[in-house]
mmCIF file of C-alpha atoms in Angstrom:
data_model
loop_
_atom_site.group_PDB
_atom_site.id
_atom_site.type_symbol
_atom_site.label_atom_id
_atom_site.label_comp_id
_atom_site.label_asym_id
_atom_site.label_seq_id
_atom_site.Cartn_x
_atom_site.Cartn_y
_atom_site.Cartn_z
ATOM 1 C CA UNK A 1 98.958 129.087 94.164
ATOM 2 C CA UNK A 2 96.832 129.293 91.243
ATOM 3 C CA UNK A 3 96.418 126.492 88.302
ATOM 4 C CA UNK A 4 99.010 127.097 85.610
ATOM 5 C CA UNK A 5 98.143 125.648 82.246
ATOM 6 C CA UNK A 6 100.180 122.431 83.177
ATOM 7 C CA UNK A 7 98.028 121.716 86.402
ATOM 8 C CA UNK A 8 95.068 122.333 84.245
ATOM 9 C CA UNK A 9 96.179 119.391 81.957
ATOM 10 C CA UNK A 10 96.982 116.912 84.572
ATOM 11 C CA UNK A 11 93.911 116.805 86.713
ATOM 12 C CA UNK A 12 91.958 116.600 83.171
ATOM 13 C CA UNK A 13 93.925 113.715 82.308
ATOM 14 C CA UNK A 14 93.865 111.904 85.760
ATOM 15 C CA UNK A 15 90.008 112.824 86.039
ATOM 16 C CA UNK A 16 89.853 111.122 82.394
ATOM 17 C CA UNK A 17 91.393 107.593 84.145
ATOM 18 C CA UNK A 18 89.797 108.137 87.260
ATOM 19 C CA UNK A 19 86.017 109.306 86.233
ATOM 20 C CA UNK A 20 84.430 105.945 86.149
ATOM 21 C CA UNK A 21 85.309 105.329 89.561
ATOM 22 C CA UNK A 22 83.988 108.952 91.141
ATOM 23 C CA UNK A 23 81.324 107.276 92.916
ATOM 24 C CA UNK A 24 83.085 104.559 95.104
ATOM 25 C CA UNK A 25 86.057 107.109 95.594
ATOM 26 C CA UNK A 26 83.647 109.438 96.398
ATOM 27 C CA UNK A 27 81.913 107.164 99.153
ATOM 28 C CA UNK A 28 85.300 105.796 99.915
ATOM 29 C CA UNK A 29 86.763 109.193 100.967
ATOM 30 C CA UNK A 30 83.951 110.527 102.795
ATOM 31 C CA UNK A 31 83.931 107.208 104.708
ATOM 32 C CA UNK A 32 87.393 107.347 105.320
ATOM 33 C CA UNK A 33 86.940 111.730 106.682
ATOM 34 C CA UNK A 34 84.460 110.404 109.345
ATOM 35 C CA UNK A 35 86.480 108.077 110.648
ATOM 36 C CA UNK A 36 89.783 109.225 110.475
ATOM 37 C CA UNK A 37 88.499 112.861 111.367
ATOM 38 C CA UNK A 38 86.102 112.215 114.384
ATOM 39 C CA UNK A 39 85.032 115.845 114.684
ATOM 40 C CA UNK A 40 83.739 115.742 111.043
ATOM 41 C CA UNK A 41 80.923 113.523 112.103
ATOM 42 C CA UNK A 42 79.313 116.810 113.886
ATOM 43 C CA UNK A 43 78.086 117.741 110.410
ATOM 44 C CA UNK A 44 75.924 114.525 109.839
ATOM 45 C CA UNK A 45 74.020 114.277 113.418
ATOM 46 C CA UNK A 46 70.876 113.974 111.059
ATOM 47 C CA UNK A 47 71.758 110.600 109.257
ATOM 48 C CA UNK A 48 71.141 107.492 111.093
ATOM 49 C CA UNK A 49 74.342 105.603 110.045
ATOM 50 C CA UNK A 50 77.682 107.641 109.165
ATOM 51 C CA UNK A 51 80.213 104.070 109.029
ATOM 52 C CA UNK A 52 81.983 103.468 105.714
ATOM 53 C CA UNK A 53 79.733 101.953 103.080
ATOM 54 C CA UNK A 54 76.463 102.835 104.703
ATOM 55 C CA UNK A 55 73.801 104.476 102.436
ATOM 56 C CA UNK A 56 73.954 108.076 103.249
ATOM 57 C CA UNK A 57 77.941 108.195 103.126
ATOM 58 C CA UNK A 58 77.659 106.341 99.178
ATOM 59 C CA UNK A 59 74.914 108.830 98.453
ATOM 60 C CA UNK A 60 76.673 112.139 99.676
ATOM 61 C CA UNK A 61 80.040 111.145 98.226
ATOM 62 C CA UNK A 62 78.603 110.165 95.271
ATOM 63 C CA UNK A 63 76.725 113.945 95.175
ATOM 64 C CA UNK A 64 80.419 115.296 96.663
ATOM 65 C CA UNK A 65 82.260 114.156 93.605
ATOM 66 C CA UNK A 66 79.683 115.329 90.717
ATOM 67 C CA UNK A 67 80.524 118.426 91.816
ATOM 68 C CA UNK A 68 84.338 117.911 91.523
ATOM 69 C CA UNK A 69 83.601 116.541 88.277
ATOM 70 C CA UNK A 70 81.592 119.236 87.190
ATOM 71 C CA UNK A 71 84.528 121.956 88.744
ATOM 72 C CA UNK A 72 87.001 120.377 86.497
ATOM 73 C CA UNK A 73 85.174 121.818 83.802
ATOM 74 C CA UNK A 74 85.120 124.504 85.279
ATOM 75 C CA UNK A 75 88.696 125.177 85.908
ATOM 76 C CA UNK A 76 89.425 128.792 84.338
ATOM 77 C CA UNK A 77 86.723 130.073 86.612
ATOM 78 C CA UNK A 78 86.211 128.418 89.663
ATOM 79 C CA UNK A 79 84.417 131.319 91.771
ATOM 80 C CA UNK A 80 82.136 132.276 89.085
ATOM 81 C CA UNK A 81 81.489 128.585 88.003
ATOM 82 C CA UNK A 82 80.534 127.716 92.070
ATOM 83 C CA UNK A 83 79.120 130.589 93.119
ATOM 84 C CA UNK A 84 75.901 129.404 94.006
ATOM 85 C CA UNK A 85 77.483 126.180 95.839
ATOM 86 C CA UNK A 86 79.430 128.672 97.552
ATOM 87 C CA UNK A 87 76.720 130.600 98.806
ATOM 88 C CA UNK A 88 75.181 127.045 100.260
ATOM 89 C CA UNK A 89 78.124 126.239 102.241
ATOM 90 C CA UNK A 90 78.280 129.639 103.823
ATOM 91 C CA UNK A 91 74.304 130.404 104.359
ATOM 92 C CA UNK A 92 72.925 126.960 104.861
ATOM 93 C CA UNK A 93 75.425 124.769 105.255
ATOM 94 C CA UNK A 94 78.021 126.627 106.889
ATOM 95 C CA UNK A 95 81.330 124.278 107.274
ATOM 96 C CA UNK A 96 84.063 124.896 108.935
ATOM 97 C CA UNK A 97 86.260 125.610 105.742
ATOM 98 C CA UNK A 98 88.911 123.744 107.455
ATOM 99 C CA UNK A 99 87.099 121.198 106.582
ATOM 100 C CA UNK A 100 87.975 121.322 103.082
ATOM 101 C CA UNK A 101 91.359 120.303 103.556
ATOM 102 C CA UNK A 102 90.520 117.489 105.392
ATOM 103 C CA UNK A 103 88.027 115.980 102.878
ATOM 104 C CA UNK A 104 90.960 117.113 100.247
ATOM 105 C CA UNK A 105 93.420 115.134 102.086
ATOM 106 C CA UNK A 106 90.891 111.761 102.436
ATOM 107 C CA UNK A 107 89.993 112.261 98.113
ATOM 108 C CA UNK A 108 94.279 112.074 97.614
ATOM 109 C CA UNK A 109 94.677 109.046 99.974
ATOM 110 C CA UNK A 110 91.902 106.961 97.793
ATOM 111 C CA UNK A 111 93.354 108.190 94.631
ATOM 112 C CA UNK A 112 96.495 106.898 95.462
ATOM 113 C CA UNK A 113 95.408 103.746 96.778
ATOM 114 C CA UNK A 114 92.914 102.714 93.669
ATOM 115 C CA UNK A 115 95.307 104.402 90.847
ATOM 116 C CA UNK A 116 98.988 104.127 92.008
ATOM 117 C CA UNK A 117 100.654 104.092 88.929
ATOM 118 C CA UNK A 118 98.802 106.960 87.645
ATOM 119 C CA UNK A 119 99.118 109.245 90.644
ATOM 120 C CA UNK A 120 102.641 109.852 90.180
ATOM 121 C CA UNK A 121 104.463 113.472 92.368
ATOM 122 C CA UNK A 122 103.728 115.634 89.415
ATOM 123 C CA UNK A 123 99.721 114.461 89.163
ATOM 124 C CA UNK A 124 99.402 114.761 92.592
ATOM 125 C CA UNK A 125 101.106 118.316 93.224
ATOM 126 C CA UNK A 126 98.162 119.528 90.399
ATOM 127 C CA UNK A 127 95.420 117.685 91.744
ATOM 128 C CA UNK A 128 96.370 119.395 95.698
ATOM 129 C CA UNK A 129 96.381 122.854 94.078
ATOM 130 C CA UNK A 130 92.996 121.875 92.005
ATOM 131 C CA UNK A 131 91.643 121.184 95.451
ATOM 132 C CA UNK A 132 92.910 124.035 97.026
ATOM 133 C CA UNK A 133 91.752 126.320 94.626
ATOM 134 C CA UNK A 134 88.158 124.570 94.493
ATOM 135 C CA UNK A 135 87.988 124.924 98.220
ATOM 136 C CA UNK A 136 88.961 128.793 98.269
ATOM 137 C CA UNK A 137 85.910 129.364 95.407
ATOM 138 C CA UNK A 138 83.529 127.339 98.281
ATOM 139 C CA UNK A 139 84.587 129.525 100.824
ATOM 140 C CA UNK A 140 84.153 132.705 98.965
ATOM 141 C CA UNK A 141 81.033 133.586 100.126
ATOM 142 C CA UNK A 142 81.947 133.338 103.698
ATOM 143 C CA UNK A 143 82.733 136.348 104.571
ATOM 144 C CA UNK B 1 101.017 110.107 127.455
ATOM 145 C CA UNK B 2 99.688 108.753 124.353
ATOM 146 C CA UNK B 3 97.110 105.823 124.695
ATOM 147 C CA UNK B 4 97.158 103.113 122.124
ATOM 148 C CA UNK B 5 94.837 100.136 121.618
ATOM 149 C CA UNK B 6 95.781 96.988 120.491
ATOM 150 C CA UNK B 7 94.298 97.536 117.241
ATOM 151 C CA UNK B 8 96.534 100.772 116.821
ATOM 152 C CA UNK B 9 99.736 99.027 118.292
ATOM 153 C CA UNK B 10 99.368 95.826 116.127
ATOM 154 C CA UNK B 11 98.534 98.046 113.187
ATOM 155 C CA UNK B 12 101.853 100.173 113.558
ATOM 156 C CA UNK B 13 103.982 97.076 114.032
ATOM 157 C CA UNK B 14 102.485 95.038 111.187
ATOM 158 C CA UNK B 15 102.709 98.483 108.652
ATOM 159 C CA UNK B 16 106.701 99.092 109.267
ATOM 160 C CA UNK B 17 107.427 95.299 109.677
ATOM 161 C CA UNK B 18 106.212 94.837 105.943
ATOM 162 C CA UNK B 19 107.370 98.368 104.790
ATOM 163 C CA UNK B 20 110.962 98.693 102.813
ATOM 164 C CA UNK B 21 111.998 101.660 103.987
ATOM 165 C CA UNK B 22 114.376 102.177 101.269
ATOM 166 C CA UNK B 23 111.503 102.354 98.775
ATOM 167 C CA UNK B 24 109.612 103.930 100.796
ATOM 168 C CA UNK B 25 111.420 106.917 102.628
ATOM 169 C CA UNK B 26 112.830 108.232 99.300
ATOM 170 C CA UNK B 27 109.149 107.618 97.775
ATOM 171 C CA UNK B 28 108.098 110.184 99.943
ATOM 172 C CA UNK B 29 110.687 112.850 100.727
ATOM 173 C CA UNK B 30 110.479 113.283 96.594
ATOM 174 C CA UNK B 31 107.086 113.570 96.619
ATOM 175 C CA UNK B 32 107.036 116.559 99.633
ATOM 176 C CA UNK B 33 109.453 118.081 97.698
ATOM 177 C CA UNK B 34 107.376 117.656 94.400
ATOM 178 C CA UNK B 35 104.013 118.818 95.650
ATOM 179 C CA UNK B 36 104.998 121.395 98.370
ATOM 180 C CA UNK B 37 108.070 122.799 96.532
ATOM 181 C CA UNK B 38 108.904 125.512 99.420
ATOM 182 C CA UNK B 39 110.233 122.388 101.389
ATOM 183 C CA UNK B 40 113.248 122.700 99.075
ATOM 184 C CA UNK B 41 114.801 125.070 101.022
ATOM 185 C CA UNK B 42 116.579 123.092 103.430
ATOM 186 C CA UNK B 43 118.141 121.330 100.734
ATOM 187 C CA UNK B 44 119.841 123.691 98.719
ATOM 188 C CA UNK B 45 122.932 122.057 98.637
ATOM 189 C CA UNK B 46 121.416 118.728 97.237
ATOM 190 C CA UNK B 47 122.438 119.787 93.554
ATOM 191 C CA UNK B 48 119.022 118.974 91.214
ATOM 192 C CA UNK B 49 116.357 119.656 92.270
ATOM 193 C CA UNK B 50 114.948 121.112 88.944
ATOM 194 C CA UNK B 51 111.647 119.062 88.680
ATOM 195 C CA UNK B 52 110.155 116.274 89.342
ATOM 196 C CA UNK B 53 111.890 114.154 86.733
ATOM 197 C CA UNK B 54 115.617 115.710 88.804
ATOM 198 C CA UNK B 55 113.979 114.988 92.137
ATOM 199 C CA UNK B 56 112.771 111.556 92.249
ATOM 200 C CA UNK B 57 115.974 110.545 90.535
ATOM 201 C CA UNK B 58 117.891 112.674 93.227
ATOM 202 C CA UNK B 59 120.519 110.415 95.262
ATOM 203 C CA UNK B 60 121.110 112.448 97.849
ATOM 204 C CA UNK B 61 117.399 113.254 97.955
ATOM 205 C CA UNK B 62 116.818 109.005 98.388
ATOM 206 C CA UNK B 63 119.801 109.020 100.838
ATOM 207 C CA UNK B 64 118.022 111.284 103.214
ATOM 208 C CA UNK B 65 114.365 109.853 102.575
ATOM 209 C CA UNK B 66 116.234 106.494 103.555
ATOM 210 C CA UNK B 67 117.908 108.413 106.636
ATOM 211 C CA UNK B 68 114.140 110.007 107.555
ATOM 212 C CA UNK B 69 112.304 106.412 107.582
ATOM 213 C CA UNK B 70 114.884 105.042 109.469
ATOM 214 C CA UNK B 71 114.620 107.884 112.173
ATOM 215 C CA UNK B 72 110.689 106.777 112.395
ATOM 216 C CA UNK B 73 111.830 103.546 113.562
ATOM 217 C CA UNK B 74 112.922 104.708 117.029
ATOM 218 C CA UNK B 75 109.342 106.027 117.675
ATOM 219 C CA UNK B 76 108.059 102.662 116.187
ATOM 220 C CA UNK B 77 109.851 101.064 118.870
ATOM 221 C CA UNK B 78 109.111 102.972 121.424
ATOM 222 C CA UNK B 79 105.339 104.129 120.753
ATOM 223 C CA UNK B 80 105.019 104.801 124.770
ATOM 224 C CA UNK B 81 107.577 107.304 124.894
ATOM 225 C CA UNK B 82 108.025 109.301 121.451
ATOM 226 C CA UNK B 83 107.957 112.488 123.326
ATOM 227 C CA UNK B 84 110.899 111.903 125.075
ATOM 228 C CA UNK B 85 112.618 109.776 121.997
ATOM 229 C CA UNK B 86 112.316 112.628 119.735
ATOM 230 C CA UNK B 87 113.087 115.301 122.269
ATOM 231 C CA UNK B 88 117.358 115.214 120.912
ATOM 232 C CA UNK B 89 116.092 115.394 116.764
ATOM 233 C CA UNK B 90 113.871 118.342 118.271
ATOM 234 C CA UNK B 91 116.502 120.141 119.452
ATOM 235 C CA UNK B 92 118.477 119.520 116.416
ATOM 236 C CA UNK B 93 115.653 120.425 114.074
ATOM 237 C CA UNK B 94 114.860 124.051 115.659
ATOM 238 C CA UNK B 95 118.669 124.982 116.545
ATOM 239 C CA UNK B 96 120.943 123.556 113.577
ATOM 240 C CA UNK B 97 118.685 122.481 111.004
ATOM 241 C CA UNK B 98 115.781 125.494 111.584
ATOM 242 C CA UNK B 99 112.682 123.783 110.343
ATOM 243 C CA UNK B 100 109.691 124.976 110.014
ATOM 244 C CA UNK B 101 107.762 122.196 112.048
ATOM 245 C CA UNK B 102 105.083 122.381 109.611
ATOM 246 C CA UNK B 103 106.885 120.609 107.256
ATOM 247 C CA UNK B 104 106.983 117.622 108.997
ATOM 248 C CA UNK B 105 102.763 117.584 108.827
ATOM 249 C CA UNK B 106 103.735 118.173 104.869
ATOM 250 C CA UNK B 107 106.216 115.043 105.061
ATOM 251 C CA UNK B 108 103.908 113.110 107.385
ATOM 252 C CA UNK B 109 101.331 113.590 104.810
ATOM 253 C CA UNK B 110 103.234 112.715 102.010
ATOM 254 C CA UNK B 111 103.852 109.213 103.553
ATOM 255 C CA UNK B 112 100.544 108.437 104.205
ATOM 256 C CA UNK B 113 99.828 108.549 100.284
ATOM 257 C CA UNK B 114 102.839 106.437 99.068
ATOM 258 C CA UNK B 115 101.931 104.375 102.260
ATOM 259 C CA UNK B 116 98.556 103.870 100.374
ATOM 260 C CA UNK B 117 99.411 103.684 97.538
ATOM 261 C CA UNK B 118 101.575 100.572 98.779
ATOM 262 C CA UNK B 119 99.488 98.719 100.645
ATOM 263 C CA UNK B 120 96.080 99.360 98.487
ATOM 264 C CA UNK B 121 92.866 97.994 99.903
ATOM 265 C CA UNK B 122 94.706 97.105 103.068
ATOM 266 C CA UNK B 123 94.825 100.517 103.893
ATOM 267 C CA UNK B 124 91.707 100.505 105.553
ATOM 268 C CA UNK B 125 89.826 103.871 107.047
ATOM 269 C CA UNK B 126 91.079 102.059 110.738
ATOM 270 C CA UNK B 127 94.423 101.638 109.513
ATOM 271 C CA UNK B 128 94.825 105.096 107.857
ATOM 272 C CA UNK B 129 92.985 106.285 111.461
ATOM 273 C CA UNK B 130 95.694 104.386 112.880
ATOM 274 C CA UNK B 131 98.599 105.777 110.976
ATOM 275 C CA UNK B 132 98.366 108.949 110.973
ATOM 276 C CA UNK B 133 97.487 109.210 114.835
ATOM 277 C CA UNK B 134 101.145 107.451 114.895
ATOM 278 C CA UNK B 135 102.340 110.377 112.468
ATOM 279 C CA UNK B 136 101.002 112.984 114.306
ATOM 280 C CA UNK B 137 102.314 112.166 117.480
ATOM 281 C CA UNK B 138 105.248 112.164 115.952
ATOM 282 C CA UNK B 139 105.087 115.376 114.208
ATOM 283 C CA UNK B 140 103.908 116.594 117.786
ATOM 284 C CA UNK B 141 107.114 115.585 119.233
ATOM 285 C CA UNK B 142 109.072 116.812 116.499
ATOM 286 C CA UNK B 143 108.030 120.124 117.382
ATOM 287 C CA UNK B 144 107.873 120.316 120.988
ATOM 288 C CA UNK B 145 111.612 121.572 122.014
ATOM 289 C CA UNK B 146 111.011 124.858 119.400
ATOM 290 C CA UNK B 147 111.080 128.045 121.555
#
C-alpha cells in the first residue's frame, strides 16, 4: 500500500495546518497510547511519571513527532531517509513493531479531535498509509 | 463476563445518549469504506462507490451506517451480556453475510475518530479508554459464532 502521488499531497497539506500544533498532539497521543494501551507502559519503566501531561510524556512526544515531521520530507524514500532510526528501534530500542500501529492509531484520534474539519475520509485514508509506510521503514532493520 | 466500572458504564451511557446516530453511523461506515477500501466488497450492489466524493454522498451507504449504529444500541443496553446479545448478528455475519470479522476492528476504529472528532476535548484518554473497551467487546462478540 504504497504512497501514490495524491497521498503524498494530502499529508503535506494537512501537516502544513497541523505543524504548529506537533508538540501538544505529540504529547497528547502518547498520553492517550499509555493509557488506552496499558501494555505500552512496559516501554517507559525508567520514567518516574507516564500520566497524560507529565514531563517525560510532553518531552518524548514532542521528540516522537519531529521525527514525523522530518519523515514527511522524506516521503519518496522512507527506508533510506530512517535508516539510522530504524536501526535504533531494532538494536537499542527494540519495540514491539506492533506497537506502531497503536501509537498510529492514538496520532489519528488527536488529529481528528483538534482539526475536524480538516481531517476529512480522503486526508485521513493518506495520512493511515503515511503511517503505515513510516512504520514498515522503522521496522526494517528488524530482521 | 465483562467487568465495567462506573466510570466506564456512565461514560458509555452519557456518549450514545448525546450521539445522533444518524450523523454519526453514516459518518463512519463512509469513512471505513474511504480509508480501508477492501471493505467495499460486501457492498457491491450499493451502486457508487467510486470515491470518496460517491461514498459519503452514498444513500444506501448512510442507510446502512444508520442501520449499524442502531444495532450498537442493543449492546449499549445490555453492556452485561453483549456476548449473548450479539450471538444471532454473529451467526448472520459468518453464514449469510461472510464477513471477515476484521472488519468490524476496521469499522470500530473508524467510529472512534468521527466519535472524536465529535465530541473534541471531551474525548478524554479515559473516555477513549472507555470506548473502545466497549467497541472491542463488541467486535469480540461479533466474531465469536465464526467456525
Amino acid at each position: 500500500m504504497s504512497l501514490s502521488a495524491k497521498d503524498k499531497a494530502n499529508v503535506k497539506a494537512i501537516w502544513g495546518k497541523i505543524s504548529s500544533k506537533s508538540d501538544d498532539i505529540g504529547a497528547e497521543a502518547l498520553g492517550r497510547m499509555l493509557v488506552v494501551y496499558p501494555q505500552t507502559k512496559t516501554y517507559f519503566s525508567h520514567w518516574a511519571d507516564v500520566s497524560p501531561g507529565s514531563a517525560p510524556v510532553k518531552k518524548h512526544g514532542k521528540t516522537i513527532m519531529g521525527a514525523v515531521g522530518d519523515a514527511v520530507g522524506k516521503m519518496d524514500d522512507l527506508v533510506g531517509g530512517l535508516a539510522s532510526l530504524s536501526e535504533l528501534h531494532a538494536f537499542k530500542l527494540r519495540i514491539d513493531p506492533a506497537n506502531f500501529k497503536i501509537l498510529a492509531h492514538c496520532l489519528l484520534v488527536v488529529i481528528g479531535m483538534l482539526f475536524p474539519a480538516d481531517f476529512t475520509p480522503d486526508i485521513h485514508v493518506s495520512v493511515d498509509k503515511f503511517f503505515q509506510n513510516l512504520a514498515l521503514a522503522l521496522a526494517e532493520k528488524y530482521r | 463476563m465483562v467487568e465495567w466500572s462506573d466510570f466506564e458504564r456512565s461514560t458509555i451511557q452519557n456518549i450514545f445518549a448525546n450521539m445522533d446516530y444518524d450523523v454519526v453511523g453514516p459518518k463512519a461506515l463512509a469513512r471505513c469504506l474511504v480509508v480501508y477500501p477492501w471493505t467495499q466488497r460486501y457492498f457491491g450492489n450499493f451502486g457508487n462507490l467510486y470515491n470518496a466524493a460517491a461514498i459519503m454522498g452514498n444513500p444506501m451507504v448512510a442507510n446502512h451506517g444508520k442501520v449499524v449504529l442502531h444495532g450498537l444500541d442493543r449492546a449499549v443496553k445490555n453492556m452485561d451480556n453483549i456476548k449473548a446479545t450479539y450471538a444471532e448478528l454473529s451467526v448472520l455475519h459468518s453464514e449469510k453475510l461472510h464477513v471477515d470479522p476484521d472488519n468490524f476492528r476496521l469499522l470500530a476504529d473508524c467510529l472512534s475518530i468521527v466519535v472524536a472528532a465529535q465530541m473534541g476535548t471531551a474525548f478524554t484518554a479515559d473516555v477513549q479508554a472507555a470506548f473502545q473497551k466497549f467497541l472491542a467487546v463488541v467486535v469480540s462478540s461479533l466474531g465469536r459464532q465464526y467456525h
